[in-house]
Amino acid sequence: MNGKKIVPLEFEQPLLLLAQQIEALEKQLADNPNAELETDIAQLNEQYIHLKRSLYANLRPIDHLAIARHPQRPYTRDYFERWDANWVEMHGDRQGSDDPAMVTGFLQLGDFAVLGVGTQKGRALRDKQQCNFGMPQPEGYRKALRNFHHAEKFGLPIVCLIDTPGAYPGLNAEERNQAQAIALNLRELAGLTVPVVAVVTGEGGSGGALAIGVANRILMLEHSVYSVISPEGCASILWRSGDKVAEACQAMKMTARELFSLGVIDQVIEEPLGGAHHDFDFASQKVKAALIGQLTELTLLSGPSLKDDRHRKFRKMGSFVEAAV
Amino acid sequence: MNGKKIVPLEFEQPLLLLAQQIEALEKQLADNPNAELETDIAQLNEQYIHLKRSLYANLRPIDHLAIARHPQRPYTRDYFERWDANWVEMHGDRQGSDDPAMVTGFLQLGDFAVLGVGTQKGRALRDKQQCNFGMPQPEGYRKALRNFHHAEKFGLPIVCLIDTPGAYPGLNAEERNQAQAIALNLRELAGLTVPVVAVVTGEGGSGGALAIGVANRILMLEHSVYSVISPEGCASILWRSGDKVAEACQAMKMTARELFSLGVIDQVIEEPLGGAHHDFDFASQKVKAALIGQLTELTLLSGPSLKDDRHRKFRKMGSFVEAAV
Amino acid sequence: MDLKEWFASRRKSREAMQVKQPLTTEEYCALWTQCFQCRELLYTRDLRSNFQVCPKCQYHFRIGADQRIEQLADPDTWQELFGNLMSSDPLGFVDTDTYPNRLIEATRKSGLREAVVTGTCLLQDTKVALSVMDFGHFGGSMGSVVGEKVTRLIEHAVEHELPVIVISSSGGARMQEGILSLMQMAKTSAALQSLHEAKLLFVSILTEPTFGGVTASFAMLGDIIIAEPGARIGFAGRRVIEQTIRQKLPNEFQTAEHLLKHGQVDMVVERTKLKDTLHGLVKFHKRKLVASAKAESREQIAQGKVSSRQTR
Amino acid sequence: MDLKEWFASRRKSREAMQVKQPLTTEEYCALWTQCFQCRELLYTRDLRSNFQVCPKCQYHFRIGADQRIEQLADPDTWQELFGNLMSSDPLGFVDTDTYPNRLIEATRKSGLREAVVTGTCLLQDTKVALSVMDFGHFGGSMGSVVGEKVTRLIEHAVEHELPVIVISSSGGARMQEGILSLMQMAKTSAALQSLHEAKLLFVSILTEPTFGGVTASFAMLGDIIIAEPGARIGFAGRRVIEQTIRQKLPNEFQTAEHLLKHGQVDMVVERTKLKDTLHGLVKFHKRKLVASAKAESREQIAQGKVSSRQTR
Ligand SMILES: [Zn+2]
Ligand SMILES: [Zn+2]
């Protein structure tokens, strides 16, 4: 993460303890060279690598959630900057507001000139507050919609990056019709005749995520999550307990691989070992490559076919039993 | 005006004095019957009728302005109620606001099911304040726009009643982009494929009036006015004086008949003697008849022809000299 | 009959009218309903004949899908569609109980297979596609079946060129179906995109309560949106908002009347007038389609005249 | 040359370099310009070569249409269009002077026939339709000629499939043309409706100051809206608003930066970077039209392949 020290997560604690032990022994070794100690350290280092791999190969859903929410995880602006240093941001809903939690702009993605849209969590505290911790106001969705229509007019493919706990649940947001802002985006996205690809890069939280997620292809980063309600919300409603977050994570099937198995998403994008926050450039390149792959396929389709493709995709979603009448 | 006493205007003062004189003599006559007095009264009554006719036949532009602004003049709701006692009001911009200064609804106008749109000044003080004295906020124009699109979708002809000093010049109105709200209505109205007829029923004030006035036909009530800026504004900018309102009214050519001569409007609708406030039912029936006449003609045209007709109408507006190159 | 006899018969009939035994609690409850709002004791039969609206304070009692349909559809015209769809358990979801058990419990309580009933009927002789949600079944939550039935009804309407009326009442998404319940928002909205393109009328009616994923999809996409008096409607729940903004919300917040004031619904209509209002709106918009078709043909005739004149 | 001679020649050349006479006021003013904002004395030539932007505080001086065009158009590519249109006096308007006299005075001051100059040019080798308003002529007010020239330019762009760039600077409508000046708002907006349908790019640039009828018509209808730093932009004038709401407005109110914060413009771009920004936007949107055309043909090819495979 650009030379900054990476904040460890709770489930990484054993790894951290081992690393501290190794460090201590290395200090000891420096003061007092000793062949036996050297062998011990070598063994511990091997153990460390083994532990790390096994830890990341066996993450529980709640661990994925922790990585997806890591405060140093790359955000929309980090991707846009890496993809196109000269990307041009488009501001505002034209009606009185420019929501920092929703970022929109023009960018060059390989050969594709695209409209980029993404939620933004904010890094520093002030920034986080301005971005409402990544929870857009209705005006943010309306800004996205204005730009969706712009992309439709000029035949620009649309790339949406999703990383939001959900739409902001505030008094003003309700009064300015958060529900309608989301609903309208769902309908209008369904009707576009340009390619739309969405990537869940962190948290995909409920309707607030879906409002920029009605895409021809839905991709997810390996450790990102996507769910109908936050696991905390789910636990408190269904278990009536704040302790059952891990159970809620498990029950809801919110990880990238589970959702891929369910057929809801189309591709899982590999992250650097330990998560995207360990290497922004790696993550950004992987996402870029995945997007270019999808766009290359989608741009073979005509406008009406793209719309039909999107309609068909969501038409199939759901699971039910059809009894004999 | 429904039995309520009509407030006289300043230019009607001579008429008022004469009426008082007649009243005084009539009282005298009642106490003391007298043939000579009776003849006098008869003569005065004749004089009264003569004066009234001559007064209204020779109104100055500023007199028309006074009638157009008469506090008892019929407003949009007065017309809608008279045209269709069961008209259904549509509220709100769907984005957080319902501007009482802009009224929209479905109504039956003879054989035509139409969308009615109109500015509303408000009658009682509280009502006036809520309606911002007939000056819409951006949200009012957006509410109108939402309904224009509804009418377009369902092939409903649109009838707009204009009676506004202009768009509200407030801090919030600016911040929520009053200019864009008006501009967008101008563009979107130009593109509609349903018949649009506008009637200036009182004051047609500047861009705030035009925002519901880009119509296939523009009608004006006999004493209504329509201008690019309020006469007060014009006087204060061009004459740098508040005394020159009459001159500004004269110079701007803002009365129905002048605008008809200029070719800007299509029809002047007769008012009851003394102005529409003397007889709501008469005024409402005259406007209704005029609207039905225009709609009957317009509904002969197809959607694309209606749009072309509107484009051509405004394309011609303006006066200039084309020098030899 | 002399006066004595007459008095005796009066006494007898009065005695016959009097209830011999005091009412049991159940009988009492069946006979009388107390208004939740004004506390007035109402005769249950009267309440029902008044569309379950308190005649004293206009409080609108929650009603089930069956009563809704009875109130709106012309007699004997209701035809249910897609009633054979039932929920499955795609995630094998277990919280403090299994999802299948909860489904059985929901059906036992509501007598319905699912939280929405869909079909067609006549509305004062005009055919409409009607979808009615029932809060009594699983809190009116939207899972795959609700999404599928609403979507199928919209498709049916597109195919048969019918206006669509959807009456919502929902706590939001059905969490037990995880992401699949979220996707119903996209599915129904995409179906409405087709309806929108087909220029067919969609009237959405919001009733107590309508929240979450239902509000943020089809319920807010009506060409015309009607709310019932006093209904609480919103995206986020009241408690969630209060926790987020750390202040108490005003009482009227998220009521139908509050939404009207904030431009989110077109009108608030009392249940007793709902059928007339709907019929008026459907008729108003239907007539126009005919009229505009007329205009097209009239213009063709007019053009025909012009060209025939030119060719002469 | 010995050292003495060398010194003498040095002295002489130094004397020759020195200005003999003190500057006259006019010469001084021509040479130096004081920044309106930071009060710094700037060398006029430097200021001009810096696009009339103060190098100390980035204050953007108002500039005329000629300088705008010079700053944006590739050298020798500007072709003026509709330059022969001139105002008439449709109302015979007289205030404290006649409208024709005021027109003559405006032209004397600005050296322009009208408050807008329209034409085409190359912008880093890409052809665009360009309209530039000049506040120096009649306060940049929009009368029939401004409306007509902007409309004709838009029509020209539709016909030749050009992107349109309009740089606004205006006090509002030209009152001396009464209702006809108001109607220019509708005329230009209707022309933009055709441009919108033709899916051609329209970039609107708002410069100090842009108000009234210009803001409330074409200036706010850009697909992309750019404002210059510090420019004051609005519908109603500051004084009118202060009188209406009876309070002082904050300083930043109606500045470009304030509009950005309130979502009314897409970006605030320094004049020194304007040409590059415009070129980037025009190129970005042009490329896409080509690419989507490619997609259509690719799909046709793909379908061709499929069908030929099927027929085998
Ligand atoms: Zn009650
Ligand atoms: Zn400076």
GROMACS .gro file of N, CA and C in nm, chain C residues 150-239:
model
  270
  800VAL      N    1  -4.452  -1.099  -0.993
  800VAL     CA    2  -4.470  -0.959  -1.038
  800VAL      C    3  -4.417  -0.946  -1.181
  801THR      N    4  -4.300  -1.006  -1.206
  801THR     CA    5  -4.240  -0.998  -1.340
  801THR      C    6  -4.330  -1.065  -1.444
  802ARG      N    7  -4.380  -1.182  -1.410
  802ARG     CA    8  -4.468  -1.251  -1.506
  802ARG      C    9  -4.595  -1.172  -1.533
  803LEU      N   10  -4.647  -1.110  -1.428
  803LEU     CA   11  -4.769  -1.030  -1.447
  803LEU      C   12  -4.741  -0.914  -1.543
  804ILE      N   13  -4.625  -0.849  -1.524
  804ILE     CA   14  -4.589  -0.737  -1.612
  804ILE      C   15  -4.573  -0.786  -1.756
  805GLU      N   16  -4.508  -0.900  -1.771
  805GLU     CA   17  -4.493  -0.956  -1.906
  805GLU      C   18  -4.629  -0.990  -1.967
  806HIS      N   19  -4.717  -1.043  -1.883
  806HIS     CA   20  -4.853  -1.073  -1.929
  806HIS      C   21  -4.922  -0.945  -1.977
  807ALA      N   22  -4.901  -0.837  -1.901
  807ALA     CA   23  -4.963  -0.709  -1.936
  807ALA      C   24  -4.906  -0.656  -2.067
  808VAL      N   25  -4.775  -0.671  -2.087
  808VAL     CA   26  -4.713  -0.624  -2.212
  808VAL      C   27  -4.773  -0.703  -2.329
  809GLU      N   28  -4.784  -0.833  -2.308
  809GLU     CA   29  -4.834  -0.917  -2.417
  809GLU      C   30  -4.979  -0.883  -2.452
  810HIS      N   31  -5.060  -0.860  -2.348
  810HIS     CA   32  -5.202  -0.837  -2.371
  810HIS      C   33  -5.241  -0.691  -2.366
  811GLU      N   34  -5.140  -0.602  -2.361
  811GLU     CA   35  -5.165  -0.457  -2.358
  811GLU      C   36  -5.263  -0.416  -2.249
  812LEU      N   37  -5.233  -0.459  -2.129
  812LEU     CA   38  -5.317  -0.424  -2.014
  812LEU      C   39  -5.248  -0.320  -1.926
  813PRO      N   40  -5.322  -0.234  -1.863
  813PRO     CA   41  -5.264  -0.151  -1.759
  813PRO      C   42  -5.231  -0.237  -1.638
  814VAL      N   43  -5.130  -0.197  -1.564
  814VAL     CA   44  -5.087  -0.275  -1.449
  814VAL      C   45  -5.111  -0.196  -1.320
  815ILE      N   46  -5.170  -0.261  -1.222
  815ILE     CA   47  -5.189  -0.201  -1.090
  815ILE      C   48  -5.119  -0.291  -0.988
  816VAL      N   49  -5.026  -0.235  -0.913
  816VAL     CA   50  -4.955  -0.312  -0.812
  816VAL      C   51  -4.979  -0.249  -0.675
  817ILE      N   52  -5.031  -0.327  -0.583
  817ILE     CA   53  -5.054  -0.279  -0.448
  817ILE      C   54  -4.946  -0.338  -0.358
  818SER      N   55  -4.862  -0.251  -0.304
  818SER     CA   56  -4.748  -0.299  -0.226
  818SER      C   57  -4.773  -0.290  -0.077
  819SER      N   58  -4.712  -0.384  -0.007
  819SER     CA   59  -4.711  -0.385   0.139
  819SER      C   60  -4.601  -0.482   0.175
  820SER      N   61  -4.490  -0.428   0.224
  820SER     CA   62  -4.372  -0.513   0.238
  820SER      C   63  -4.272  -0.456   0.337
  821GLY      N   64  -4.210  -0.548   0.411
  821GLY     CA   65  -4.101  -0.507   0.499
  821GLY      C   66  -3.969  -0.498   0.426
  822GLY      N   67  -3.963  -0.546   0.301
  822GLY     CA   68  -3.839  -0.539   0.224
  822GLY      C   69  -3.804  -0.672   0.162
  823ALA      N   70  -3.676  -0.696   0.151
  823ALA     CA   71  -3.627  -0.818   0.086
  823ALA      C   72  -3.643  -0.938   0.180
  824ARG      N   73  -3.651  -1.057   0.122
  824ARG     CA   74  -3.654  -1.177   0.205
  824ARG      C   75  -3.510  -1.228   0.223
  825MET      N   76  -3.454  -1.197   0.340
  825MET     CA   77  -3.314  -1.225   0.365
  825MET      C   78  -3.277  -1.372   0.347
  826GLN      N   79  -3.373  -1.460   0.372
  826GLN     CA   80  -3.344  -1.604   0.364
  826GLN      C   81  -3.309  -1.650   0.223
  827GLU      N   82  -3.332  -1.563   0.124
  827GLU     CA   83  -3.292  -1.600  -0.012
  827GLU      C   84  -3.168  -1.521  -0.055
  828GLY      N   85  -3.107  -1.453   0.042
  828GLY     CA   86  -2.980  -1.385   0.018
  828GLY      C   87  -2.983  -1.296  -0.104
  829ILE      N   88  -2.876  -1.303  -0.181
  829ILE     CA   89  -2.858  -1.215  -0.297
  829ILE      C   90  -2.970  -1.234  -0.399
  830LEU      N   91  -3.030  -1.354  -0.401
  830LEU     CA   92  -3.137  -1.378  -0.500
  830LEU      C   93  -3.257  -1.288  -0.472
  831SER      N   94  -3.279  -1.257  -0.344
  831SER     CA   95  -3.391  -1.166  -0.315
  831SER      C   96  -3.356  -1.026  -0.361
  832LEU      N   97  -3.228  -0.987  -0.346
  832LEU     CA   98  -3.186  -0.854  -0.396
  832LEU      C   99  -3.209  -0.844  -0.546
  833MET      N  100  -3.177  -0.953  -0.616
  833MET     CA  101  -3.185  -0.950  -0.762
  833MET      C  102  -3.328  -0.937  -0.813
  834GLN      N  103  -3.426  -0.966  -0.728
  834GLN     CA  104  -3.565  -0.947  -0.768
  834GLN      C  105  -3.595  -0.799  -0.794
  835MET      N  106  -3.522  -0.712  -0.726
  835MET     CA  107  -3.537  -0.569  -0.751
  835MET      C  108  -3.501  -0.538  -0.897
  836ALA      N  109  -3.387  -0.595  -0.941
  836ALA     CA  110  -3.343  -0.571  -1.078
  836ALA      C  111  -3.438  -0.638  -1.178
  837LYS      N  112  -3.484  -0.759  -1.144
  837LYS     CA  113  -3.569  -0.835  -1.236
  837LYS      C  114  -3.701  -0.761  -1.260
  838THR      N  115  -3.765  -0.719  -1.151
  838THR     CA  116  -3.895  -0.651  -1.167
  838THR      C  117  -3.877  -0.516  -1.236
  839SER      N  118  -3.766  -0.446  -1.204
  839SER     CA  119  -3.744  -0.314  -1.266
  839SER      C  120  -3.716  -0.328  -1.414
  840ALA      N  121  -3.645  -0.435  -1.452
  840ALA     CA  122  -3.619  -0.458  -1.595
  840ALA      C  123  -3.750  -0.487  -1.666
  841ALA      N  124  -3.837  -0.564  -1.601
  841ALA     CA  125  -3.969  -0.591  -1.662
  841ALA      C  126  -4.046  -0.461  -1.681
  842LEU      N  127  -4.036  -0.373  -1.581
  842LEU     CA  128  -4.105  -0.244  -1.592
  842LEU      C  129  -4.044  -0.157  -1.702
  843GLN      N  130  -3.916  -0.178  -1.730
  843GLN     CA  131  -3.854  -0.105  -1.841
  843GLN      C  132  -3.923  -0.143  -1.972
  844SER      N  133  -3.953  -0.270  -1.987
  844SER     CA  134  -4.026  -0.313  -2.108
  844SER      C  135  -4.168  -0.256  -2.110
  845LEU      N  136  -4.232  -0.256  -1.993
  845LEU     CA  137  -4.368  -0.199  -1.985
  845LEU      C  138  -4.366  -0.050  -2.021
  846HIS      N  139  -4.261   0.018  -1.972
  846HIS     CA  140  -4.243   0.161  -1.998
  846HIS      C  141  -4.228   0.184  -2.148
  847GLU      N  142  -4.145   0.103  -2.212
  847GLU     CA  143  -4.126   0.114  -2.357
  847GLU      C  144  -4.255   0.087  -2.432
  848ALA      N  145  -4.335  -0.006  -2.377
  848ALA     CA  146  -4.462  -0.040  -2.442
  848ALA      C  147  -4.568   0.067  -2.416
  849LYS      N  148  -4.531   0.168  -2.333
  849LYS     CA  149  -4.620   0.280  -2.302
  849LYS      C  150  -4.753   0.236  -2.243
  850LEU      N  151  -4.745   0.135  -2.158
  850LEU     CA  152  -4.865   0.092  -2.087
  850LEU      C  153  -4.866   0.152  -1.948
  851LEU      N  154  -4.984   0.181  -1.899
  851LEU     CA  155  -4.997   0.249  -1.770
  851LEU      C  156  -4.961   0.158  -1.654
  852PHE      N  157  -4.884   0.213  -1.562
  852PHE     CA  158  -4.850   0.141  -1.439
  852PHE      C  159  -4.886   0.228  -1.319
  853VAL      N  160  -4.984   0.184  -1.242
  853VAL     CA  161  -5.022   0.256  -1.122
  853VAL      C  162  -4.972   0.177  -1.001
  854SER      N  163  -4.893   0.242  -0.918
  854SER     CA  164  -4.839   0.178  -0.799
  854SER      C  165  -4.911   0.233  -0.677
  855ILE      N  166  -4.956   0.141  -0.592
  855ILE     CA  167  -5.028   0.184  -0.472
  855ILE      C  168  -4.950   0.140  -0.349
  856LEU      N  169  -4.916   0.234  -0.266
  856LEU     CA  170  -4.835   0.205  -0.148
  856LEU      C  171  -4.925   0.201  -0.026
  857THR      N  172  -4.920   0.088   0.045
  857THR     CA  173  -5.005   0.075   0.163
  857THR      C  174  -4.917   0.045   0.284
  858GLU      N  175  -4.977   0.056   0.400
  858GLU     CA  176  -4.907   0.033   0.527
  858GLU      C  177  -4.860  -0.110   0.538
  859PRO      N  178  -4.733  -0.141   0.561
  859PRO     CA  179  -4.618  -0.053   0.539
  859PRO      C  180  -4.548  -0.095   0.410
  860THR      N  181  -4.475  -0.006   0.345
  860THR     CA  182  -4.396  -0.043   0.226
  860THR      C  183  -4.254   0.009   0.244
  861PHE      N  184  -4.160  -0.084   0.249
  861PHE     CA  185  -4.021  -0.047   0.280
  861PHE      C  186  -3.920  -0.125   0.197
  862GLY      N  187  -3.796  -0.080   0.205
  862GLY     CA  188  -3.682  -0.154   0.154
  862GLY      C  189  -3.686  -0.183   0.005
  863GLY      N  190  -3.651  -0.306  -0.029
  863GLY     CA  191  -3.633  -0.344  -0.168
  863GLY      C  192  -3.756  -0.329  -0.255
  864VAL      N  193  -3.874  -0.337  -0.196
  864VAL     CA  194  -3.995  -0.318  -0.275
  864VAL      C  195  -4.014  -0.170  -0.309
  865THR      N  196  -3.994  -0.083  -0.209
  865THR     CA  197  -4.004   0.060  -0.236
  865THR      C  198  -3.898   0.100  -0.338
  866ALA      N  199  -3.776   0.045  -0.321
  866ALA     CA  200  -3.664   0.086  -0.407
  866ALA      C  201  -3.661   0.010  -0.538
  867SER      N  202  -3.774  -0.048  -0.577
  867SER     CA  203  -3.780  -0.105  -0.713
  867SER      C  204  -3.919  -0.074  -0.769
  868PHE      N  205  -4.003  -0.175  -0.790
  868PHE     CA  206  -4.126  -0.148  -0.865
  868PHE      C  207  -4.221  -0.048  -0.799
  869ALA      N  208  -4.225  -0.046  -0.666
  869ALA     CA  209  -4.324   0.039  -0.601
  869ALA      C  210  -4.303   0.187  -0.633
  870MET      N  211  -4.178   0.229  -0.654
  870MET     CA  212  -4.151   0.371  -0.682
  870MET      C  213  -4.144   0.401  -0.832
  871LEU      N  214  -4.177   0.305  -0.916
  871LEU     CA  215  -4.165   0.326  -1.060
  871LEU      C  216  -4.299   0.347  -1.128
  872GLY      N  217  -4.404   0.371  -1.050
  872GLY     CA  218  -4.535   0.393  -1.110
  872GLY      C  219  -4.539   0.518  -1.196
  873ASP      N  220  -4.613   0.510  -1.307
  873ASP     CA  221  -4.643   0.634  -1.380
  873ASP      C  222  -4.722   0.724  -1.288
  874ILE      N  223  -4.806   0.660  -1.210
  874ILE     CA  224  -4.882   0.732  -1.107
  874ILE      C  225  -4.862   0.655  -0.978
  875ILE      N  226  -4.833   0.726  -0.871
  875ILE     CA  227  -4.814   0.660  -0.743
  875ILE      C  228  -4.916   0.713  -0.644
  876ILE      N  229  -4.990   0.619  -0.584
  876ILE     CA  230  -5.095   0.653  -0.489
  876ILE      C  231  -5.057   0.593  -0.354
  877ALA      N  232  -5.078   0.667  -0.247
  877ALA     CA  233  -5.055   0.609  -0.114
  877ALA      C  234  -5.185   0.611  -0.036
  878GLU      N  235  -5.199   0.514   0.055
  878GLU     CA  236  -5.316   0.514   0.142
  878GLU      C  237  -5.290   0.604   0.263
  879PRO      N  238  -5.393   0.670   0.313
  879PRO     CA  239  -5.374   0.761   0.426
  879PRO      C  240  -5.303   0.693   0.542
  880GLY      N  241  -5.206   0.761   0.599
  880GLY     CA  242  -5.139   0.711   0.718
  880GLY      C  243  -5.037   0.601   0.693
  881ALA      N  244  -5.031   0.548   0.573
  881ALA     CA  245  -4.937   0.438   0.546
  881ALA      C  246  -4.794   0.486   0.567
  882ARG      N  247  -4.712   0.400   0.628
  882ARG     CA  248  -4.570   0.434   0.644
  882ARG      C  249  -4.492   0.372   0.529
  883ILE      N  250  -4.416   0.458   0.464
  883ILE     CA  251  -4.348   0.420   0.339
  883ILE      C  252  -4.206   0.476   0.344
  884GLY      N  253  -4.109   0.396   0.306
  884GLY     CA  254  -3.973   0.448   0.303
  884GLY      C  255  -3.876   0.347   0.246
  885PHE      N  256  -3.751   0.390   0.239
  885PHE     CA  257  -3.645   0.298   0.197
  885PHE      C  258  -3.589   0.232   0.323
  886ALA      N  259  -3.521   0.309   0.405
  886ALA     CA  260  -3.465   0.256   0.530
  886ALA      C  261  -3.571   0.261   0.639
  887GLY      N  262  -3.560   0.169   0.734
  887GLY     CA  263  -3.652   0.168   0.846
  887GLY      C  264  -3.624   0.281   0.942
  888ARG      N  265  -3.728   0.318   1.016
  888ARG     CA  266  -3.721   0.429   1.109
  888ARG      C  267  -3.607   0.411   1.211
  889ARG      N  268  -3.593   0.289   1.266
  889ARG     CA  269  -3.493   0.267   1.369
  889ARG      C  270  -3.351   0.281   1.313
   0.00000   0.00000   0.00000
